[in-house]
Structure formats: structure tokens, C-alpha cells
mmCIF file of C-alpha atoms in Angstrom:
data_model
loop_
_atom_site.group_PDB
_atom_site.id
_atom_site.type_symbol
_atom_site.label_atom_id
_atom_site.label_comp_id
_atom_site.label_asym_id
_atom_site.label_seq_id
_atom_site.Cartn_x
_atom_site.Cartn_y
_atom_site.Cartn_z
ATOM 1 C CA UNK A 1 -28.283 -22.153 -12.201
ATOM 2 C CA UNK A 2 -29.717 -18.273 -11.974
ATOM 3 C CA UNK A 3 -28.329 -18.224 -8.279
ATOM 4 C CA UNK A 4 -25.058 -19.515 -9.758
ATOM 5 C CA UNK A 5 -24.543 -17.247 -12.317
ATOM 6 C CA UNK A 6 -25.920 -14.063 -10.513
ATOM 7 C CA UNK A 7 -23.178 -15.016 -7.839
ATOM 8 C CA UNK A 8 -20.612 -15.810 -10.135
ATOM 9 C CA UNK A 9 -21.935 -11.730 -12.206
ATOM 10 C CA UNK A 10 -21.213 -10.173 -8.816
ATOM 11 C CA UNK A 11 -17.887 -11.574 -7.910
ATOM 12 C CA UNK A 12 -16.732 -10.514 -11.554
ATOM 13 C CA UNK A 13 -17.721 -6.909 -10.888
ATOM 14 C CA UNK A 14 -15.925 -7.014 -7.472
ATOM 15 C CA UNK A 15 -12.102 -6.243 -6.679
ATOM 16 C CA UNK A 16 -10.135 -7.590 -3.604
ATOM 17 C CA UNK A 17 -7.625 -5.882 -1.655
ATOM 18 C CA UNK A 18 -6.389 -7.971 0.864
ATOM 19 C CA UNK A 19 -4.240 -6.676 3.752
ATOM 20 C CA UNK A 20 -2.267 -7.948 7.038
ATOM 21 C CA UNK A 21 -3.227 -5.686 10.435
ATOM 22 C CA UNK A 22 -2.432 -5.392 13.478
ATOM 23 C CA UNK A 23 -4.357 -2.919 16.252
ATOM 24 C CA UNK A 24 -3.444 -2.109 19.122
ATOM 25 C CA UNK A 25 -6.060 0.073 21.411
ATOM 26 C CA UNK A 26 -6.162 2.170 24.679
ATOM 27 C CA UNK A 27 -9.880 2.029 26.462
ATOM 28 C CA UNK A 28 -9.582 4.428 29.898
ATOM 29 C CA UNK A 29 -13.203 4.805 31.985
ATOM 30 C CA UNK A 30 -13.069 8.117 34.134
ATOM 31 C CA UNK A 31 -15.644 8.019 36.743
ATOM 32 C CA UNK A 32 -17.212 10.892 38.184
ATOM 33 C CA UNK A 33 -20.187 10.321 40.084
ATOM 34 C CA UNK A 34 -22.676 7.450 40.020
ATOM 35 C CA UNK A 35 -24.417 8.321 36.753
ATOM 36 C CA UNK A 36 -21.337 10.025 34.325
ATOM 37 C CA UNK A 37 -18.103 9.463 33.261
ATOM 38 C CA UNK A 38 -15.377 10.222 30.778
ATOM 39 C CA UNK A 39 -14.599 8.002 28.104
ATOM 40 C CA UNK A 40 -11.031 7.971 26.648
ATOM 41 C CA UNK A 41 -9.937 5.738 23.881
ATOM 42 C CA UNK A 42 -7.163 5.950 21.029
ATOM 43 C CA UNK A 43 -6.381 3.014 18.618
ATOM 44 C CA UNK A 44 -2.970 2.341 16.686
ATOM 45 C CA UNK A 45 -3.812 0.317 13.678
ATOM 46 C CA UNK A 46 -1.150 -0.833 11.584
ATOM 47 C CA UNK A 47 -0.591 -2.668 8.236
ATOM 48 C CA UNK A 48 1.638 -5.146 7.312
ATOM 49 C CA UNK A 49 0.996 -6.347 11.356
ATOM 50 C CA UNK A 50 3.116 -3.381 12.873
ATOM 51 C CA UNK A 51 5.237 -2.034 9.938
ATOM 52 C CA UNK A 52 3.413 0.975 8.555
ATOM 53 C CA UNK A 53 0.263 2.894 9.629
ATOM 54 C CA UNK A 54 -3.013 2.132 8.683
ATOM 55 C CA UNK A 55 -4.906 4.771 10.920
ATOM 56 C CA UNK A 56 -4.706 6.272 13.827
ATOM 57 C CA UNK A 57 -8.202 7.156 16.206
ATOM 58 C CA UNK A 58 -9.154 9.246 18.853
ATOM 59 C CA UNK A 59 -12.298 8.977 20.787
ATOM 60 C CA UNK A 60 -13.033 10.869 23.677
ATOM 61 C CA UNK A 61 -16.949 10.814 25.125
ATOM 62 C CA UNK A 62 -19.411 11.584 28.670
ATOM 63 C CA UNK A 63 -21.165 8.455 29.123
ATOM 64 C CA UNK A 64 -24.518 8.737 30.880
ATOM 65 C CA UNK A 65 -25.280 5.238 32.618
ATOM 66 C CA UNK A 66 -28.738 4.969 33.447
ATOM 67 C CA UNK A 67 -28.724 1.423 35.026
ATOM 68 C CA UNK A 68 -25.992 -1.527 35.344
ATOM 69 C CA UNK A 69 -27.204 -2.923 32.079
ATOM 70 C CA UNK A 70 -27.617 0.629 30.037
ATOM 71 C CA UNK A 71 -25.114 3.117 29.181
ATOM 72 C CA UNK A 72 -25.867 6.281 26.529
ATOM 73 C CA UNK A 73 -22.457 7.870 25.160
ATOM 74 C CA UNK A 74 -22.150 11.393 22.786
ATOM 75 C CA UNK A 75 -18.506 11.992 22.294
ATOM 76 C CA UNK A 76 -16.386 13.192 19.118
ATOM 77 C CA UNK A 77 -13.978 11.048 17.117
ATOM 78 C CA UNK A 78 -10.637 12.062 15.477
ATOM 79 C CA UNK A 79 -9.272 9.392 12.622
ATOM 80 C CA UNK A 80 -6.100 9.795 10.480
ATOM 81 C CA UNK A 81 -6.489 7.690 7.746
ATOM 82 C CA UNK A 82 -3.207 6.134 5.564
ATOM 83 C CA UNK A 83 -2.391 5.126 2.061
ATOM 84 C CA UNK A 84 -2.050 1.644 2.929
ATOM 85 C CA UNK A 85 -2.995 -1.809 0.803
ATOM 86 C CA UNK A 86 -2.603 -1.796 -2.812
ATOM 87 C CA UNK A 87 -5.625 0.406 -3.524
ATOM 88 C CA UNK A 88 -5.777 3.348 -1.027
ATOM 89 C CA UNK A 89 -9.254 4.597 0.149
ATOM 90 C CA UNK A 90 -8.287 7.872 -0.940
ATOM 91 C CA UNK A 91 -8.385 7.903 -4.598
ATOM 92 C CA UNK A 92 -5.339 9.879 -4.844
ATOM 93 C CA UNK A 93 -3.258 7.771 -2.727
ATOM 94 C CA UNK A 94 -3.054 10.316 -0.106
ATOM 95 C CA UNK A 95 -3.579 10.036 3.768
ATOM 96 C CA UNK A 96 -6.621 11.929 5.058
ATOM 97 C CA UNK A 97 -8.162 13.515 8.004
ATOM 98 C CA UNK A 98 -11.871 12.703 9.549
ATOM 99 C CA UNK A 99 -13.692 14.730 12.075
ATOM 100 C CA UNK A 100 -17.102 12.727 14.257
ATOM 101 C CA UNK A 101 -19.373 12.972 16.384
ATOM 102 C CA UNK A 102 -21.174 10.217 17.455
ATOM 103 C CA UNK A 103 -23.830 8.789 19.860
ATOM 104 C CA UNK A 104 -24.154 5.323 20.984
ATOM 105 C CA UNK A 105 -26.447 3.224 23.164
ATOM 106 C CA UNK A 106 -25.513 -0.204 25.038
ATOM 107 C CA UNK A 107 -27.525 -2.588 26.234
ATOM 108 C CA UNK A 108 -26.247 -5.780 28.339
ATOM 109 C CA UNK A 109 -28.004 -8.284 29.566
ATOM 110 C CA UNK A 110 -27.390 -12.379 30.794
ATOM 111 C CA UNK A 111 -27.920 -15.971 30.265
ATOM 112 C CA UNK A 112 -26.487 -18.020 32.573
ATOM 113 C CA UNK A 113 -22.652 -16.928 32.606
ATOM 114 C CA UNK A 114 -23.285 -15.272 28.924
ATOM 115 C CA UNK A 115 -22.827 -12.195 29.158
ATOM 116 C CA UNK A 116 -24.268 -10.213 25.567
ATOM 117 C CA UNK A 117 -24.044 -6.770 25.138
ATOM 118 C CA UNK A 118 -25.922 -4.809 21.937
ATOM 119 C CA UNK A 119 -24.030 -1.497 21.179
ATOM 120 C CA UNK A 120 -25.903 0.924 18.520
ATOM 121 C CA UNK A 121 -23.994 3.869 17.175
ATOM 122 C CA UNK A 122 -24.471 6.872 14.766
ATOM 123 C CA UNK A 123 -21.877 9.344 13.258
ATOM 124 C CA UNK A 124 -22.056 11.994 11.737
ATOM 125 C CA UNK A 125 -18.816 12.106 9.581
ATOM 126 C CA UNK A 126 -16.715 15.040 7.886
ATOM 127 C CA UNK A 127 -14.295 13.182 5.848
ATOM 128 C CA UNK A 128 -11.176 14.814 3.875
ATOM 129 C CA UNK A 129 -10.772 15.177 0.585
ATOM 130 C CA UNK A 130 -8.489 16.706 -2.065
ATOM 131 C CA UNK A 131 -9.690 18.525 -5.248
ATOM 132 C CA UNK A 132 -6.168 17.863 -7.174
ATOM 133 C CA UNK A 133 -3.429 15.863 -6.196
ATOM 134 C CA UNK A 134 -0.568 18.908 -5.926
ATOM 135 C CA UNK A 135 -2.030 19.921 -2.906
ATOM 136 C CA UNK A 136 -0.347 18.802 0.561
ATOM 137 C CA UNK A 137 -3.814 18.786 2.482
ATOM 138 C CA UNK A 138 -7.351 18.186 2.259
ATOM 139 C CA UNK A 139 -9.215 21.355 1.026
ATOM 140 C CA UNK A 140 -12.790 20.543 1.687
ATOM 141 C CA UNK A 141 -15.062 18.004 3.915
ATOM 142 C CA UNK A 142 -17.243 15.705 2.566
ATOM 143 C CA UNK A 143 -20.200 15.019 5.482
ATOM 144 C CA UNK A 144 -21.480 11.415 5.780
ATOM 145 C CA UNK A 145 -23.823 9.671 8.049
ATOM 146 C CA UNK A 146 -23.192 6.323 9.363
ATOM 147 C CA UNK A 147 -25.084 3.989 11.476
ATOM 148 C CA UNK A 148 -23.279 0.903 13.332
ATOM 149 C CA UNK A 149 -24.180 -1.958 15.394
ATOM 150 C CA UNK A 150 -22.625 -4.123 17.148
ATOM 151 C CA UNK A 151 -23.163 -7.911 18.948
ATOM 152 C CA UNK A 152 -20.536 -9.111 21.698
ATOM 153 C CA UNK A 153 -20.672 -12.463 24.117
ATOM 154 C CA UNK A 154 -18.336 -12.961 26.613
ATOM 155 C CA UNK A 155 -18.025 -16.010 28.796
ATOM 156 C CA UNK A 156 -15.498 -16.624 31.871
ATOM 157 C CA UNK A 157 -13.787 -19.730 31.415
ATOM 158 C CA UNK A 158 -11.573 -20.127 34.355
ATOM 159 C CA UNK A 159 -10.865 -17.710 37.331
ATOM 160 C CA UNK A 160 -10.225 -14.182 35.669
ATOM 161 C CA UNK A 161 -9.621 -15.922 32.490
ATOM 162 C CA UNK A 162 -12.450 -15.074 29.310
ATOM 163 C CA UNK A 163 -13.080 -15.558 25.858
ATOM 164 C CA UNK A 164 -15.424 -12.756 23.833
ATOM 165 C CA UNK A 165 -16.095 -13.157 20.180
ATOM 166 C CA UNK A 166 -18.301 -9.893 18.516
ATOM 167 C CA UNK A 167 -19.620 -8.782 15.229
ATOM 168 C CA UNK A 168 -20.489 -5.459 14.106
ATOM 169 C CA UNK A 169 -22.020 -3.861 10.908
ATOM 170 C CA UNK A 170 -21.393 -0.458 9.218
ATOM 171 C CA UNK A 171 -24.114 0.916 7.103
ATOM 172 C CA UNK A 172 -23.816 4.363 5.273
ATOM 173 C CA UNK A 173 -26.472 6.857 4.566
ATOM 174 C CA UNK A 174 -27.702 9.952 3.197
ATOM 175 C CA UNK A 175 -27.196 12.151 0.318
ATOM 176 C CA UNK A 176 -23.488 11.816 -0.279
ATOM 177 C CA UNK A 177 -23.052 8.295 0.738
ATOM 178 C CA UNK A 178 -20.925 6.238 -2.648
ATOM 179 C CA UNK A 179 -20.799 2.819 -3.604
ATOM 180 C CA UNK A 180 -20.731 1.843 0.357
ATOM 181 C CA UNK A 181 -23.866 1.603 1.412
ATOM 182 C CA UNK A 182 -22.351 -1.450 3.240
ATOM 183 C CA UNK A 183 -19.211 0.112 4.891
ATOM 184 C CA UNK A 184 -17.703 -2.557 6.407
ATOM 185 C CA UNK A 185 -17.940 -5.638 8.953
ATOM 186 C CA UNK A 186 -15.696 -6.444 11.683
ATOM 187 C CA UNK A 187 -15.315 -9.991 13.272
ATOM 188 C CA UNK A 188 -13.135 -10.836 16.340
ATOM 189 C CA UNK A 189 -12.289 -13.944 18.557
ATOM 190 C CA UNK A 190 -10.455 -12.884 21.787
ATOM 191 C CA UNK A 191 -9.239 -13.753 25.128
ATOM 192 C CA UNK A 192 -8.926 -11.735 27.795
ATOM 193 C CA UNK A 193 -7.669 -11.600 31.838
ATOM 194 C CA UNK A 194 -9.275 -9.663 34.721
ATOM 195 C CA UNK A 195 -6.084 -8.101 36.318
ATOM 196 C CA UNK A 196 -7.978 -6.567 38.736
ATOM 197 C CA UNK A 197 -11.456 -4.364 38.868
ATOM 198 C CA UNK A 198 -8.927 -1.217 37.526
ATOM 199 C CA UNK A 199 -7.643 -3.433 34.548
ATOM 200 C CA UNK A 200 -8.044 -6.211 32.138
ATOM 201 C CA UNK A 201 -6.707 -7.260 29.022
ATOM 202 C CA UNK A 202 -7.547 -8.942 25.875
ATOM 203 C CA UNK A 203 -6.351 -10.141 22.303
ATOM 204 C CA UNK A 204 -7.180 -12.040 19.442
ATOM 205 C CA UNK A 205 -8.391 -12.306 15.789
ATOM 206 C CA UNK A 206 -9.235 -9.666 13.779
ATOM 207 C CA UNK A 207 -11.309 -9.774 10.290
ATOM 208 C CA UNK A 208 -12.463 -6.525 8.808
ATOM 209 C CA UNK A 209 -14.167 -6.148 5.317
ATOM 210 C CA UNK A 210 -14.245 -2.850 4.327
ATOM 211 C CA UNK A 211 -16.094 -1.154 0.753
ATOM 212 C CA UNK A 212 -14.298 1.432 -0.937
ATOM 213 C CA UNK A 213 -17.046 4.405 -1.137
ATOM 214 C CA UNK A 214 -15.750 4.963 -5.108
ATOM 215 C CA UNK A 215 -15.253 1.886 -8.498
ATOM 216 C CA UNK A 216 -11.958 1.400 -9.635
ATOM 217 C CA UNK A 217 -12.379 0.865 -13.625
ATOM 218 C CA UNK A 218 -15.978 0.371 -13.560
ATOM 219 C CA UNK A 219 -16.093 -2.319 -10.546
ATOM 220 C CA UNK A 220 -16.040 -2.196 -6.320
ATOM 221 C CA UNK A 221 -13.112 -2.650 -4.288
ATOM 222 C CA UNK A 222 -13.160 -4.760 -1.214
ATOM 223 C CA UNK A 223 -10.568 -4.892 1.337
ATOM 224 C CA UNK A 224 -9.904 -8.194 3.020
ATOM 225 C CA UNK A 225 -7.728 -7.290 6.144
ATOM 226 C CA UNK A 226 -6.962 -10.146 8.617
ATOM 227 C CA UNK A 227 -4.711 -9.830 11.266
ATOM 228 C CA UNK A 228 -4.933 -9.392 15.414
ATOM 229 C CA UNK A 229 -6.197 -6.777 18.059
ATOM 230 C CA UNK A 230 -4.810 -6.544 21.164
ATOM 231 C CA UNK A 231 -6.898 -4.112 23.801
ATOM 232 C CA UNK A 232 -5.930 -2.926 27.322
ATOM 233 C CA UNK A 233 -9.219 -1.682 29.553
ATOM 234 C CA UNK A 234 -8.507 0.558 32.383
ATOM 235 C CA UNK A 235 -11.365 1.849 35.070
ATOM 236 C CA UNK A 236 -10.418 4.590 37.182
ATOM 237 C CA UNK A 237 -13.177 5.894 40.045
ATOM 238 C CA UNK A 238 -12.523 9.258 40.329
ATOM 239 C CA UNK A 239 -15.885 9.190 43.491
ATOM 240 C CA UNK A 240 -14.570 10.644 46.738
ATOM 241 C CA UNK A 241 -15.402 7.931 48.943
ATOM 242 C CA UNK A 242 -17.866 8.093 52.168
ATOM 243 C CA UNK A 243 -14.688 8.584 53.860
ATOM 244 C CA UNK A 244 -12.928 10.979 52.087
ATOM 245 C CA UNK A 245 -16.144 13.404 52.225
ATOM 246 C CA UNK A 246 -16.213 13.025 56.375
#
């Protein structure tokens, strides 16, 4: 009866916002020798599916890869946040600009055909804001630590043919972290296609939960947002070859 009721207290002092995405993401691998590369990636995510904006991302990285299981990644991030959903993240209803950097570990490793990859990541965050809502752009940056991790299996199924499905937690920190301690969790189901060792493709299901970092008439706001992803993975070997260096 306690658990009941303390369940029941919490859902009372909760809001949802739930929201229809769609995302649609670039991945490019630049490589330029046997331990570094480039890492290029920008991500169109839309609301309402493909109607409006919902953000736009930019990541761009040097990956050091230590062995075929271990990679280590410092790169900087570029987001341009909208006023989508029905209660905006900015609490003036305004879009907003966020500057990263970030560093990030992954680990792989298999059983059997299962292949599981851990990837650990940690921002450090200067996030937009507006002191009134007359002005036309953000006028200071708020800084924010975040930590993220991240679970992903992937099995082959048929020929180049895959399924994936991955998990992965956002945790805020620090002194100016708000109500969103627990930033968000995302959950996908996908299926992808080897093309070729240059290419591959995959799509599915997308659930994010995101926490509103602020309480809207005394209670926290939750965003809901279901919808798809659809991802295209490019490789490019930028090595001279034994021949080329003859």
C-alpha cells in the first residue's frame, strides 16, 4: 500500500509532454593512419516525424584506437535546440544554442555472433540562455557537466542483413545541474545492411525520455518522444596503400 501510494505521489507531481520524432543522422569515419582518425557526424532531428525541427547536431572528433576492440574519442559538439512539443525546454519558448566538448571511451567485445559494445561519454556543456524574453539571442552560457553511457548488441541475421537494439543513460552533474539529475534515456530497435566495408545502413524505433532541467507550476516535466531513426555509416581509408608509397 506505501509502494502504491508513493508511486501514485510521484506520478501526481510529474507532467508529460509527449512528442512524434523522426532523426535522421550522418556518421563519416576518416582514416588516417593505423591508430587515428576523424570523426564526422551531424543529426537532423525533427518533430512531428519530419515537419518542424527539433534540433539540429554537429559532432566532429580524432579518435585514438588503441586495439580492434578499444577506441578513445575527444571531439566538440555543436546543438541547435527548437521550441518544439507543447512545453519547450527553453522556458521562454525560444530556440537555443549549445557549445561541447566531450570525451568518450568504447569498448567491444563478443559472444558467439553477439557483438556488445559499452560506450562511456562526458561533456562538458555551455548551454544558452536568455535573461528576458525581448532579446533575439542568448546573452549568457550556462556550463553543465554530463556523463552518458551507453549499451548496444548487434547480431547478423542473414548475409549483410542485422538487427541492433541499444540503451543509453544521461546523468547530469555539478553545481548548476536543475531538476535533471536524470537527463534522459534513449531506447532503439533497428535493422541495418552492410552495403559494403565503405557503407551500411540502418533504421528503426526510437524512444527518448527526456527531464526538463526547470518545474512547470511546482511539478517536473517529462517528454515522451517516440518516433524512428534512420542512420547512414560511411568509412573512408584515407592510408596510402603499400603500393601507392612504392
Amino acid at each position: 500500500m506505501i509502494l502504491f501510494w508513493s508511486a501514485f505521489t510521484v506520478a501526481q507531481n510529474r507532467i508529460t509532454d509527449k512528442n512524434n520524432i523522426g532523426w535522421f543522422a550522418y556518421n563519416g569515419t576518416f582514416t588516417v593512419s593505423d591508430r587515428f582518425s576523424i570523426h564526422t557526424e551531424y543529426q537532423w532531428r525533427r518533430d512531428d516525424y519530419v515537419e518542424k525541427w527539433q534540433q539540429g547536431l554537429l559532432r566532429v572528433g580524432v579518435n585514438y584506437t588503441l586495439n580492434p576492440e578499444t577506441t578513445f574519442r575527444i571531439g566538440y559538439g555543436w546543438a541547435e535546440t527548437y521550441p518544439y512539443g507543447d512545453i519547450p525546454l527553453n522556458g521562454m519558448g525560444k530556440d537555443f544554442t549549445e557549445h561541447r566538448i566531450f570525451e568518450m571511451a568504447q569498448l567491444g567485445s563478443k559472444v558467439s555472433k553477439l557483438a556488445i559494445t559499452h560506450r562511456f561519454m562526458l561533456e562538458q556543456r555551455w548551454v544558452g540562455r536568455y535573461s528576458k524574453a525581448s532579446l533575439d539571442a542568448e546573452d549568457s552560457y550556462l556550463y553543465l557537466n554530463r556523463i552518458r553511457y551507453m549499451l548496444r548488441l548487434q547480431l547478423p541475421v542473414y548475409q549483410k542483413l542485422y538487427v541492433a537494439a541499444y540503451d543509453e543513460l544521461f546523468i547530469g552533474f555539478g553545481q548548476n545541474v536543475g531538476e535533471n539529475i536524470f537527463d534522459q534515456n534513449r531506447f532503439g530497435a533497428l535493422v541495418g545492411y552492410n552495403f559494403n566495408k565503405n557503407f551500411r545502413a540502418e533504421g528503426g524505433y526510437l524512444n527518448q525520455i527526456v527531464q526538463l532541467g526547470r518545474e512547470v507550476t511546482g511539478k517536473n516535466v517529462f517528454q515522451h518522444n517516440n518516433g524512428f531513426i534512420v542512420s547512414g555509416i560511411f568509412n573512408f581509408d584515407l592510408r596510402k596503400s603499400k603500393t601507392d608509397s612504392k
